[in-house]
CSV table of N, CA and C in Angstrom, one decimal:
chain,number,residue,atom,x,y,z
A,101,MET,N,80.1,100.5,108.8
A,101,MET,CA,81.0,101.3,108.0
A,101,MET,C,82.3,100.4,107.8
A,102,ARG,N,82.9,100.5,106.6
A,102,ARG,CA,84.1,99.8,106.3
A,102,ARG,C,85.1,100.8,105.6
A,103,PHE,N,86.4,100.6,105.9
A,103,PHE,CA,87.4,101.4,105.3
A,103,PHE,C,88.6,100.5,105.0
A,104,GLU,N,89.4,100.9,104.0
A,104,GLU,CA,90.6,100.1,103.6
A,104,GLU,C,91.8,100.6,104.3
A,105,THR,N,92.7,99.6,104.7
A,105,THR,CA,94.0,99.9,105.4
A,105,THR,C,95.0,99.1,104.7
A,106,ALA,N,96.3,99.3,105.1
A,106,ALA,CA,97.4,98.6,104.5
A,106,ALA,C,97.3,97.1,104.8
A,107,VAL,N,96.6,96.7,105.9
A,107,VAL,CA,96.5,95.3,106.3
A,107,VAL,C,95.2,94.7,105.9
A,108,GLY,N,94.4,95.5,105.2
A,108,GLY,CA,93.1,95.0,104.7
A,108,GLY,C,91.9,95.8,105.1
A,109,PRO,N,90.7,95.4,104.7
A,109,PRO,CA,89.5,96.2,105.1
A,109,PRO,C,89.2,96.1,106.6
A,110,ILE,N,88.7,97.2,107.2
A,110,ILE,CA,88.4,97.2,108.6
A,110,ILE,C,86.9,97.7,108.7
A,111,SER,N,86.2,97.0,109.5
A,111,SER,CA,84.8,97.3,109.8
A,111,SER,C,84.7,98.1,111.1
A,112,ALA,N,83.7,99.0,111.2
A,112,ALA,CA,83.6,99.8,112.4
A,112,ALA,C,82.1,100.1,112.7
A,113,GLU,N,81.8,100.3,113.9
A,113,GLU,CA,80.4,100.7,114.3
A,113,GLU,C,80.5,101.9,115.2
A,114,VAL,N,79.6,102.8,115.0
A,114,VAL,CA,79.6,104.0,115.9
A,114,VAL,C,78.4,103.8,116.9
A,115,LEU,N,78.8,103.9,118.1
A,115,LEU,CA,77.8,103.6,119.2
A,115,LEU,C,77.7,104.8,120.1
A,116,GLY,N,77.0,105.8,119.6
A,116,GLY,CA,77.0,107.1,120.4
A,116,GLY,C,78.3,107.8,120.4
A,117,ARG,N,78.9,107.9,121.6
A,117,ARG,CA,80.2,108.5,121.7
A,117,ARG,C,81.3,107.5,121.7
A,118,ARG,N,81.0,106.3,121.5
A,118,ARG,CA,82.0,105.2,121.4
A,118,ARG,C,82.0,104.6,120.0
A,119,VAL,N,83.2,104.1,119.7
A,119,VAL,CA,83.4,103.5,118.4
A,119,VAL,C,84.0,102.1,118.6
A,120,LYS,N,83.5,101.1,117.8
A,120,LYS,CA,83.9,99.8,117.9
A,120,LYS,C,84.5,99.4,116.6
A,121,VAL,N,85.8,99.0,116.5
A,121,VAL,CA,86.5,98.7,115.3
A,121,VAL,C,86.9,97.2,115.3
A,122,MET,N,86.6,96.5,114.2
A,122,MET,CA,87.1,95.1,114.0
A,122,MET,C,88.4,95.1,113.3
A,123,LEU,N,89.4,94.4,113.9
A,123,LEU,CA,90.7,94.4,113.4
A,123,LEU,C,91.0,93.0,112.8
A,124,THR,N,92.2,92.9,112.2
A,124,THR,CA,92.6,91.7,111.5
A,124,THR,C,92.9,90.6,112.6
A,125,ASP,N,92.8,89.4,112.2
A,125,ASP,CA,93.2,88.3,113.1
A,125,ASP,C,94.7,88.4,113.3
A,126,PRO,N,95.2,88.1,114.6
A,126,PRO,CA,96.6,88.2,114.8
A,126,PRO,C,97.4,87.0,114.2
A,127,LYS,N,98.7,87.1,114.2
A,127,LYS,CA,99.5,86.1,113.6
A,127,LYS,C,100.9,86.1,114.3
A,128,HIS,N,101.7,85.1,114.1
A,128,HIS,CA,103.0,85.0,114.6
A,128,HIS,C,103.2,85.0,116.1
A,129,LEU,N,102.2,84.4,116.8
A,129,LEU,CA,102.3,84.3,118.2
A,129,LEU,C,103.5,83.5,118.7
A,130,LYS,N,104.3,84.1,119.6
A,130,LYS,CA,105.5,83.4,120.2
A,130,LYS,C,105.4,83.7,121.7
A,131,ILE,N,105.4,82.6,122.4
A,131,ILE,CA,105.3,82.7,123.9
A,131,ILE,C,106.7,82.5,124.5
A,132,ASN,N,107.0,83.2,125.5
A,132,ASN,CA,108.3,83.0,126.2
A,132,ASN,C,109.5,83.3,125.4
A,133,ILE,N,109.6,84.5,124.8
A,133,ILE,CA,110.8,84.9,124.0
A,133,ILE,C,111.9,85.1,125.0
A,134,GLN,N,113.1,84.6,124.6
A,134,GLN,CA,114.3,84.8,125.5
A,134,GLN,C,115.0,86.0,125.1
A,135,LEU,N,115.0,87.0,126.0
A,135,LEU,CA,115.8,88.2,125.8
A,135,LEU,C,116.6,88.5,127.1
A,136,GLU,N,117.7,89.2,126.9
A,136,GLU,CA,118.5,89.6,128.0
A,136,GLU,C,117.6,90.4,128.9
A,137,LYS,N,117.6,90.1,130.2
A,137,LYS,CA,116.6,90.7,131.2
A,137,LYS,C,117.1,92.1,131.5
A,138,LEU,N,116.3,93.1,131.0
A,138,LEU,CA,116.6,94.5,131.2
A,138,LEU,C,115.9,95.1,132.4
A,139,LEU,N,114.9,94.4,133.0
A,139,LEU,CA,114.3,94.8,134.2
A,139,LEU,C,113.6,93.6,134.8
A,140,ASP,N,112.9,93.7,135.9
A,140,ASP,CA,112.3,92.6,136.6
A,140,ASP,C,111.0,92.3,135.9
A,141,TRP,N,111.0,91.5,134.8
A,141,TRP,CA,109.8,91.1,134.2
A,141,TRP,C,109.4,89.7,134.4
A,142,GLU,N,108.1,89.4,134.3
A,142,GLU,CA,107.7,88.0,134.5
A,142,GLU,C,107.7,87.2,133.2
A,143,SER,N,107.4,87.8,132.1
A,143,SER,CA,107.4,87.1,130.8
A,143,SER,C,107.5,88.0,129.6
A,144,VAL,N,108.0,87.5,128.5
A,144,VAL,CA,108.1,88.3,127.3
A,144,VAL,C,107.4,87.5,126.1
A,145,ASP,N,106.4,88.0,125.5
A,145,ASP,CA,105.7,87.3,124.4
A,145,ASP,C,105.6,88.2,123.2
A,146,PHE,N,105.3,87.6,122.1
A,146,PHE,CA,105.2,88.4,120.8
A,146,PHE,C,103.9,88.0,120.1
A,147,ILE,N,103.3,89.0,119.5
A,147,ILE,CA,102.1,88.7,118.6
A,147,ILE,C,102.0,89.9,117.6
A,148,ASN,N,101.6,89.6,116.4
A,148,ASN,CA,101.4,90.6,115.4
A,148,ASN,C,99.9,90.8,115.3
A,149,THR,N,99.4,92.0,115.6
A,149,THR,CA,98.0,92.4,115.6
A,149,THR,C,97.7,93.3,114.4
A,150,GLY,N,98.4,93.2,113.3
A,150,GLY,CA,98.4,94.1,112.2
A,150,GLY,C,99.8,94.8,112.1
A,151,VAL,N,100.4,95.0,113.3
A,151,VAL,CA,101.8,95.4,113.4
A,151,VAL,C,102.4,94.6,114.5
A,152,PRO,N,103.7,94.5,114.5
A,152,PRO,CA,104.4,93.6,115.5
A,152,PRO,C,104.4,94.2,116.9
A,153,HIS,N,104.1,93.4,117.9
A,153,HIS,CA,104.1,93.8,119.3
A,153,HIS,C,104.7,92.8,120.3
A,154,VAL,N,105.7,93.3,121.1
A,154,VAL,CA,106.2,92.5,122.2
A,154,VAL,C,105.3,92.9,123.4
A,155,VAL,N,104.9,91.9,124.2
A,155,VAL,CA,104.2,92.2,125.4
A,155,VAL,C,105.0,91.7,126.6
A,156,ILE,N,105.4,92.6,127.5
A,156,ILE,CA,106.2,92.3,128.6
A,156,ILE,C,105.4,92.4,129.9
A,157,ARG,N,105.2,91.3,130.6
A,157,ARG,CA,104.4,91.3,131.8
A,157,ARG,C,105.3,91.7,133.0
A,158,VAL,N,104.8,92.7,133.8
A,158,VAL,CA,105.6,93.2,134.9
A,158,VAL,C,104.6,93.3,136.1
A,159,LYS,N,105.2,93.4,137.3
A,159,LYS,CA,104.5,93.7,138.5
A,159,LYS,C,104.4,95.1,138.8
A,160,ASP,N,105.5,95.9,138.5
A,160,ASP,CA,105.5,97.3,138.8
A,160,ASP,C,105.6,98.1,137.5
A,161,LEU,N,104.5,98.8,137.1
A,161,LEU,CA,104.4,99.5,135.9
A,161,LEU,C,104.8,100.9,136.0
A,162,GLU,N,104.8,101.5,137.2
A,162,GLU,CA,105.1,102.9,137.4
A,162,GLU,C,106.5,103.3,137.2
A,163,ASN,N,107.5,102.4,137.6
A,163,ASN,CA,108.9,102.8,137.7
A,163,ASN,C,109.7,102.3,136.6
A,164,ILE,N,109.1,101.9,135.5
A,164,ILE,CA,109.8,101.4,134.3
A,164,ILE,C,110.3,102.6,133.4
A,165,PRO,N,111.6,102.6,133.1
A,165,PRO,CA,112.1,103.6,132.1
A,165,PRO,C,111.6,103.2,130.7
A,166,ILE,N,110.4,103.5,130.4
A,166,ILE,CA,109.8,103.0,129.1
A,166,ILE,C,110.6,103.3,127.9
A,167,LYS,N,111.0,104.5,127.8
A,167,LYS,CA,111.8,104.9,126.6
A,167,LYS,C,113.1,104.2,126.4
A,168,GLU,N,113.8,104.0,127.5
A,168,GLU,CA,115.1,103.4,127.5
A,168,GLU,C,115.0,101.9,127.2
A,169,VAL,N,114.1,101.2,127.9
A,169,VAL,CA,114.0,99.7,127.8
A,169,VAL,C,113.2,99.4,126.5
A,170,GLY,N,112.2,100.2,126.2
A,170,GLY,CA,111.4,100.0,125.0
A,170,GLY,C,112.2,100.2,123.7
A,171,ARG,N,113.1,101.1,123.7
A,171,ARG,CA,114.0,101.4,122.5
A,171,ARG,C,114.9,100.2,122.3
A,172,LYS,N,115.5,99.7,123.4
A,172,LYS,CA,116.4,98.5,123.3
A,172,LYS,C,115.7,97.3,122.7
A,173,ILE,N,114.5,97.1,123.2
A,173,ILE,CA,113.8,95.9,122.7
A,173,ILE,C,113.3,96.2,121.2
A,174,ARG,N,112.8,97.3,121.0
A,174,ARG,CA,112.3,97.7,119.7
A,174,ARG,C,113.3,97.4,118.6
A,175,PHE,N,114.6,97.7,118.9
A,175,PHE,CA,115.6,97.5,117.9
A,175,PHE,C,116.4,96.2,118.1
A,176,HIS,N,116.0,95.3,118.9
A,176,HIS,CA,116.7,94.1,119.1
A,176,HIS,C,116.8,93.3,117.8
A,177,GLU,N,117.9,92.6,117.7
A,177,GLU,CA,118.2,91.9,116.4
A,177,GLU,C,117.1,90.8,116.1
A,178,ILE,N,116.5,90.2,117.1
A,178,ILE,CA,115.5,89.2,116.7
A,178,ILE,C,114.2,89.8,116.1
A,179,PHE,N,114.0,91.1,116.2
A,179,PHE,CA,112.9,91.7,115.6
A,179,PHE,C,113.2,92.5,114.3
A,180,SER,N,114.5,92.4,113.9
A,180,SER,CA,114.9,93.1,112.7
A,180,SER,C,114.3,92.4,111.4
A,181,PRO,N,114.2,93.2,110.3
A,181,PRO,CA,114.7,94.5,110.2
A,181,PRO,C,113.7,95.6,110.6
A,182,GLU,N,112.4,95.3,110.7
A,182,GLU,CA,111.4,96.4,110.9
A,182,GLU,C,111.3,96.8,112.4
A,183,GLY,N,111.7,95.9,113.3
A,183,GLY,CA,111.6,96.3,114.7
A,183,GLY,C,110.2,95.9,115.2
A,184,THR,N,109.9,96.3,116.4
A,184,THR,CA,108.6,96.0,117.1
A,184,THR,C,108.2,97.1,118.0
A,185,ASN,N,106.9,97.2,118.3
A,185,ASN,CA,106.3,98.0,119.3
A,185,ASN,C,106.5,97.2,120.6
A,186,VAL,N,106.6,97.9,121.8
A,186,VAL,CA,106.9,97.2,123.0
A,186,VAL,C,105.8,97.7,124.1
A,187,ASN,N,105.1,96.7,124.6
A,187,ASN,CA,104.0,97.0,125.6
A,187,ASN,C,104.4,96.4,126.9
A,188,PHE,N,104.3,97.2,127.9
A,188,PHE,CA,104.5,96.7,129.3
A,188,PHE,C,103.2,96.6,130.0
A,189,MET,N,102.8,95.4,130.4
A,189,MET,CA,101.5,95.0,130.9
A,189,MET,C,101.5,94.6,132.3
A,190,LYS,N,100.5,95.1,133.1
A,190,LYS,CA,100.3,94.7,134.5
A,190,LYS,C,98.9,94.2,134.6
A,191,ARG,N,98.7,93.0,135.2
A,191,ARG,CA,97.4,92.5,135.5
A,191,ARG,C,96.9,93.2,136.8
A,192,MET,N,95.7,93.9,136.7
A,192,MET,CA,95.1,94.6,137.8
A,192,MET,C,94.1,93.7,138.5
A,193,LYS,N,93.3,93.0,137.8
A,193,LYS,CA,92.3,92.0,138.4
A,193,LYS,C,91.8,91.2,137.2
A,194,ASP,N,90.9,90.3,137.4
A,194,ASP,CA,90.3,89.6,136.3
A,194,ASP,C,89.8,90.5,135.2
A,195,ASN,N,90.2,90.3,134.0
A,195,ASN,CA,89.7,91.0,132.8
A,195,ASN,C,90.0,92.5,132.9
A,196,LEU,N,91.0,92.9,133.7
A,196,LEU,CA,91.5,94.3,133.6
A,196,LEU,C,93.0,94.3,133.7
A,197,ILE,N,93.6,94.9,132.7
A,197,ILE,CA,95.0,95.1,132.7
A,197,ILE,C,95.4,96.6,132.5
A,198,GLU,N,96.6,96.9,132.8
A,198,GLU,CA,97.1,98.3,132.6
A,198,GLU,C,98.3,98.1,131.6
A,199,VAL,N,98.4,99.0,130.6
A,199,VAL,CA,99.4,98.9,129.6
A,199,VAL,C,100.1,100.3,129.4
A,200,ARG,N,101.4,100.2,129.2
A,200,ARG,CA,102.2,101.4,128.7
A,200,ARG,C,102.9,100.9,127.5
A,201,THR,N,102.9,101.7,126.5
A,201,THR,CA,103.5,101.3,125.2
A,201,THR,C,104.5,102.2,124.6
A,202,TYR,N,105.6,101.6,124.2
A,202,TYR,CA,106.7,102.3,123.4
A,202,TYR,C,106.4,102.0,121.9
A,203,GLU,N,106.1,103.0,121.1
A,203,GLU,CA,105.7,102.8,119.7
A,203,GLU,C,106.8,103.1,118.8
A,204,ARG,N,107.1,102.1,117.9
A,204,ARG,CA,108.1,102.4,116.8
A,204,ARG,C,107.5,103.5,115.9
A,205,GLY,N,108.4,104.2,115.3
A,205,GLY,CA,107.9,105.3,114.5
A,205,GLY,C,107.8,106.6,115.3
A,206,VAL,N,107.1,106.5,116.4
A,206,VAL,CA,107.1,107.6,117.4
A,206,VAL,C,108.4,107.7,118.2
A,207,GLU,N,108.9,106.5,118.4
A,207,GLU,CA,110.2,106.2,119.2
A,207,GLU,C,110.1,106.8,120.6
A,208,ASP,N,108.9,106.6,121.2
A,208,ASP,CA,108.7,107.1,122.6
A,208,ASP,C,107.4,106.4,123.1
A,209,GLU,N,107.2,106.7,124.4
A,209,GLU,CA,105.9,106.2,124.9
A,209,GLU,C,104.8,107.0,124.4
A,210,THR,N,103.6,106.4,124.1
A,210,THR,CA,102.4,107.1,123.7
A,210,THR,C,101.3,107.0,124.8
A,211,LEU,N,100.3,107.8,124.7
A,211,LEU,CA,99.2,107.7,125.7
A,211,LEU,C,98.3,106.5,125.5
A,212,ALA,N,98.3,106.0,124.3
A,212,ALA,CA,97.5,104.8,124.0
A,212,ALA,C,97.9,104.2,122.7
A,213,CYS,N,97.7,102.9,122.5
A,213,CYS,CA,98.0,102.2,121.3
A,213,CYS,C,96.9,101.1,121.1
A,214,GLY,N,96.1,101.2,120.1
A,214,GLY,CA,95.0,100.3,119.9
A,214,GLY,C,95.5,98.9,119.7
A,215,THR,N,96.4,98.7,118.7
A,215,THR,CA,96.9,97.4,118.4
A,215,THR,C,97.8,96.8,119.6
A,216,GLY,N,98.4,97.7,120.3
A,216,GLY,CA,99.1,97.3,121.5
A,216,GLY,C,98.2,96.8,122.6
A,217,SER,N,97.1,97.5,122.8
A,217,SER,CA,96.1,97.1,123.8
A,217,SER,C,95.5,95.8,123.4
A,218,ILE,N,95.3,95.5,122.1
A,218,ILE,CA,94.8,94.2,121.7
A,218,ILE,C,95.8,93.2,121.9
A,219,ALA,N,97.0,93.4,121.6
A,219,ALA,CA,98.1,92.4,121.8
A,219,ALA,C,98.2,92.1,123.3
A,220,SER,N,98.2,93.0,124.1
A,220,SER,CA,98.3,92.8,125.6
A,220,SER,C,97.1,92.0,126.1
A,221,ALA,N,95.9,92.4,125.6
A,221,ALA,CA,94.6,91.7,126.1
A,221,ALA,C,94.7,90.2,125.6
A,222,LEU,N,95.2,89.9,124.4
A,222,LEU,CA,95.2,88.5,124.0
A,222,LEU,C,96.3,87.7,124.7
A,223,ILE,N,97.4,88.3,125.0
A,223,ILE,CA,98.4,87.7,125.8
A,223,ILE,C,97.9,87.4,127.2
A,224,SER,N,97.2,88.4,127.8
A,224,SER,CA,96.6,88.2,129.1
A,224,SER,C,95.6,87.1,129.1
A,225,SER,N,94.9,86.9,128.0
A,225,SER,CA,93.9,85.8,127.9
A,225,SER,C,94.7,84.5,128.0
A,226,LEU,N,95.8,84.4,127.3
A,226,LEU,CA,96.6,83.2,127.3
A,226,LEU,C,97.2,82.9,128.7
A,227,ARG,N,97.8,84.0,129.3
A,227,ARG,CA,98.5,83.8,130.5
A,227,ARG,C,97.6,83.7,131.7
A,228,ASP,N,96.5,84.5,131.7
A,228,ASP,CA,95.7,84.6,132.9
A,228,ASP,C,94.3,83.9,132.8
A,229,GLY,N,94.0,83.5,131.6
A,229,GLY,CA,92.8,82.8,131.3
A,229,GLY,C,91.6,83.8,131.2
A,230,ASN,N,91.9,85.1,131.0
A,230,ASN,CA,90.9,86.1,130.8
A,230,ASN,C,90.1,85.8,129.6
A,231,SER,N,88.7,85.9,129.8
A,231,SER,CA,87.8,85.7,128.6
A,231,SER,C,87.4,87.1,128.1
A,232,SER,N,86.8,87.1,127.0
A,232,SER,CA,86.4,88.4,126.4
A,232,SER,C,85.1,88.9,127.1
A,233,PRO,N,85.1,90.2,127.3
A,233,PRO,CA,86.0,91.3,126.9
A,233,PRO,C,87.1,91.5,128.0
A,234,VAL,N,88.2,92.1,127.6
A,234,VAL,CA,89.2,92.5,128.5
A,234,VAL,C,89.3,94.0,128.4
A,235,ASP,N,89.3,94.7,129.6
A,235,ASP,CA,89.5,96.1,129.6
A,235,ASP,C,90.9,96.4,129.8
A,236,VAL,N,91.4,97.5,129.1
A,236,VAL,CA,92.8,97.9,129.1
A,236,VAL,C,92.9,99.3,129.5
A,237,LYS,N,93.5,99.6,130.6
A,237,LYS,CA,93.7,101.0,131.0
A,237,LYS,C,95.0,101.5,130.4
A,238,THR,N,94.9,102.6,129.7
A,238,THR,CA,96.1,103.1,128.9
A,238,THR,C,96.8,104.2,129.8
A,239,LYS,N,98.0,104.6,129.3
A,239,LYS,CA,98.8,105.7,130.0
A,239,LYS,C,98.0,107.0,130.0
A,240,GLY,N,97.1,107.2,129.0
A,240,GLY,CA,96.3,108.4,128.9
A,240,GLY,C,95.1,108.4,129.9
A,241,GLY,N,94.9,107.2,130.5
A,241,GLY,CA,93.8,107.1,131.5
A,241,GLY,C,92.5,106.5,131.0
A,242,GLU,N,92.5,106.3,129.7
A,242,GLU,CA,91.2,105.8,129.1
A,242,GLU,C,91.2,104.3,129.2
A,243,ILE,N,90.0,103.7,129.2
A,243,ILE,CA,89.8,102.3,129.2
A,243,ILE,C,89.3,101.9,127.9
A,244,LEU,N,90.1,101.0,127.2
A,244,LEU,CA,89.7,100.4,125.9
A,244,LEU,C,89.2,99.0,126.2
A,245,ARG,N,88.2,98.6,125.5
A,245,ARG,CA,87.6,97.3,125.7
A,245,ARG,C,87.9,96.4,124.5
A,246,ILE,N,88.5,95.3,124.8
A,246,ILE,CA,88.9,94.4,123.7
A,246,ILE,C,88.0,93.1,123.7
A,247,TYR,N,87.3,92.9,122.6
A,247,TYR,CA,86.4,91.7,122.4
A,247,TYR,C,87.1,90.7,121.5
A,248,PHE,N,87.0,89.4,121.7
A,248,PHE,CA,87.6,88.4,120.9
A,248,PHE,C,87.0,87.1,121.1
A,249,LYS,N,87.3,86.2,120.1
A,249,LYS,CA,86.9,84.8,120.3
A,249,LYS,C,88.3,84.0,120.3
A,250,ARG,N,88.3,82.9,121.0
A,250,ARG,CA,89.5,82.2,121.2
A,250,ARG,C,89.3,80.7,121.1
A,251,GLN,N,90.1,80.0,120.3
A,251,GLN,CA,90.2,78.6,120.3
A,251,GLN,C,91.6,78.2,120.5
A,252,GLY,N,91.9,77.7,121.7
A,252,GLY,CA,93.3,77.3,122.0
A,252,GLY,C,94.2,78.6,122.0
A,253,ASP,N,95.2,78.6,121.2
A,253,ASP,CA,96.1,79.8,121.1
A,253,ASP,C,95.8,80.6,119.8
A,254,ARG,N,94.6,80.4,119.2
A,254,ARG,CA,94.2,81.1,118.0
A,254,ARG,C,93.1,82.1,118.4
A,255,PHE,N,93.2,83.3,118.0
A,255,PHE,CA,92.3,84.4,118.2
A,255,PHE,C,91.7,84.9,116.9
A,256,PHE,N,90.4,85.2,117.0
A,256,PHE,CA,89.7,85.8,115.8
A,256,PHE,C,88.5,86.6,116.2
A,257,ASP,N,87.9,87.3,115.3
A,257,ASP,CA,86.7,88.2,115.5
A,257,ASP,C,87.1,89.2,116.6
A,258,ILE,N,88.1,90.0,116.4
A,258,ILE,CA,88.7,90.9,117.4
A,258,ILE,C,88.1,92.3,117.1
A,259,TRP,N,87.6,92.9,118.2
A,259,TRP,CA,87.0,94.2,118.2
A,259,TRP,C,87.7,95.1,119.3
A,260,LEU,N,87.9,96.3,118.9
A,260,LEU,CA,88.5,97.3,119.9
A,260,LEU,C,87.4,98.4,120.0
A,261,GLU,N,87.0,98.7,121.3
A,261,GLU,CA,86.0,99.7,121.6
A,261,GLU,C,86.5,100.7,122.5
A,262,GLY,N,86.2,102.0,122.2
A,262,GLY,CA,86.7,103.1,123.0
A,262,GLY,C,85.9,104.4,122.8
A,263,ASP,N,86.1,105.3,123.7
A,263,ASP,CA,85.4,106.6,123.5
A,263,ASP,C,86.0,107.4,122.4
A,264,THR,N,85.2,108.3,121.9
A,264,THR,CA,85.7,109.3,120.9
A,264,THR,C,85.9,110.6,121.6
A,265,ASN,N,86.9,111.3,121.2
A,265,ASN,CA,87.2,112.7,121.7
A,265,ASN,C,87.7,113.6,120.6
A,266,ILE,N,87.3,114.8,120.6
A,266,ILE,CA,88.0,115.8,119.7
A,266,ILE,C,89.3,116.2,120.3
A,267,VAL,N,90.4,115.9,119.6
A,267,VAL,CA,91.7,116.2,120.1
A,267,VAL,C,92.3,117.4,119.3
A,268,TYR,N,91.7,117.8,118.2
A,268,TYR,CA,92.2,118.8,117.4
A,268,TYR,C,91.2,119.4,116.5
A,269,LYS,N,91.1,120.6,116.2
A,269,LYS,CA,90.3,121.3,115.2
A,269,LYS,C,91.2,122.1,114.3
A,270,GLY,N,90.9,122.1,113.1
A,270,GLY,CA,91.7,122.9,112.1
A,270,GLY,C,90.8,123.3,110.9
A,271,GLU,N,91.4,124.1,110.1
A,271,GLU,CA,90.8,124.5,108.8
A,271,GLU,C,91.7,124.0,107.7
A,272,LEU,N,91.1,123.5,106.6
A,272,LEU,CA,91.8,123.1,105.4
A,272,LEU,C,91.5,124.2,104.4
A,273,HIS,N,92.5,124.9,103.9
A,273,HIS,CA,92.3,125.9,102.9
A,273,HIS,C,92.4,125.3,101.5
A,274,GLU,N,91.6,125.8,100.6
A,274,GLU,CA,91.6,125.3,99.2
A,274,GLU,C,92.9,125.1,98.6
A,275,GLU,N,93.9,126.0,98.8
A,275,GLU,CA,95.2,125.8,98.2
A,275,GLU,C,95.9,124.6,98.7
A,276,ALA,N,95.5,124.1,99.9
A,276,ALA,CA,96.2,122.9,100.4
A,276,ALA,C,95.8,121.6,99.6
A,277,LEU,N,94.7,121.7,98.8
A,277,LEU,CA,94.2,120.6,98.0
A,277,LEU,C,94.9,120.6,96.7
A,278,LEU,N,95.6,121.6,96.3
A,278,LEU,CA,96.2,121.6,95.0
A,278,LEU,C,97.5,120.7,94.9
């Protein structure tokens, strides 16, 4: 199946209760961004996976004031005018990372972010040498699996796989279509 988005056509596969979506190739990779240190982080990197993402590597993911720190970085002048999403990433073991994301637009932490999970997995590949696939544990507790191909610092053929869940049911009345 294919569908059109603002960043181009997206392909998807339905695999039972799982869905696998191919995303656009990332761009604008920047390693070791220099920012005022707002907490005890190991590194700050940037990559655009369809939308802009900062990936901050930390040792302690539990005690970070995500909304406070995420907001400061999201609106930092080096990411203006549109700002950036902010991902806090912790390496758990080979090919497994945990991520918490502050999303622009929502202006708060979310339970999961697909493009943020991809950004974090790709940065983890660069920093830790993780090969495809990389599993990403989200704040909501789900594990997203990121597949990719890599040549040096260039990534392509990127797929995001995760479970499907009904999160809402509703009725659309005919008058809503007018």
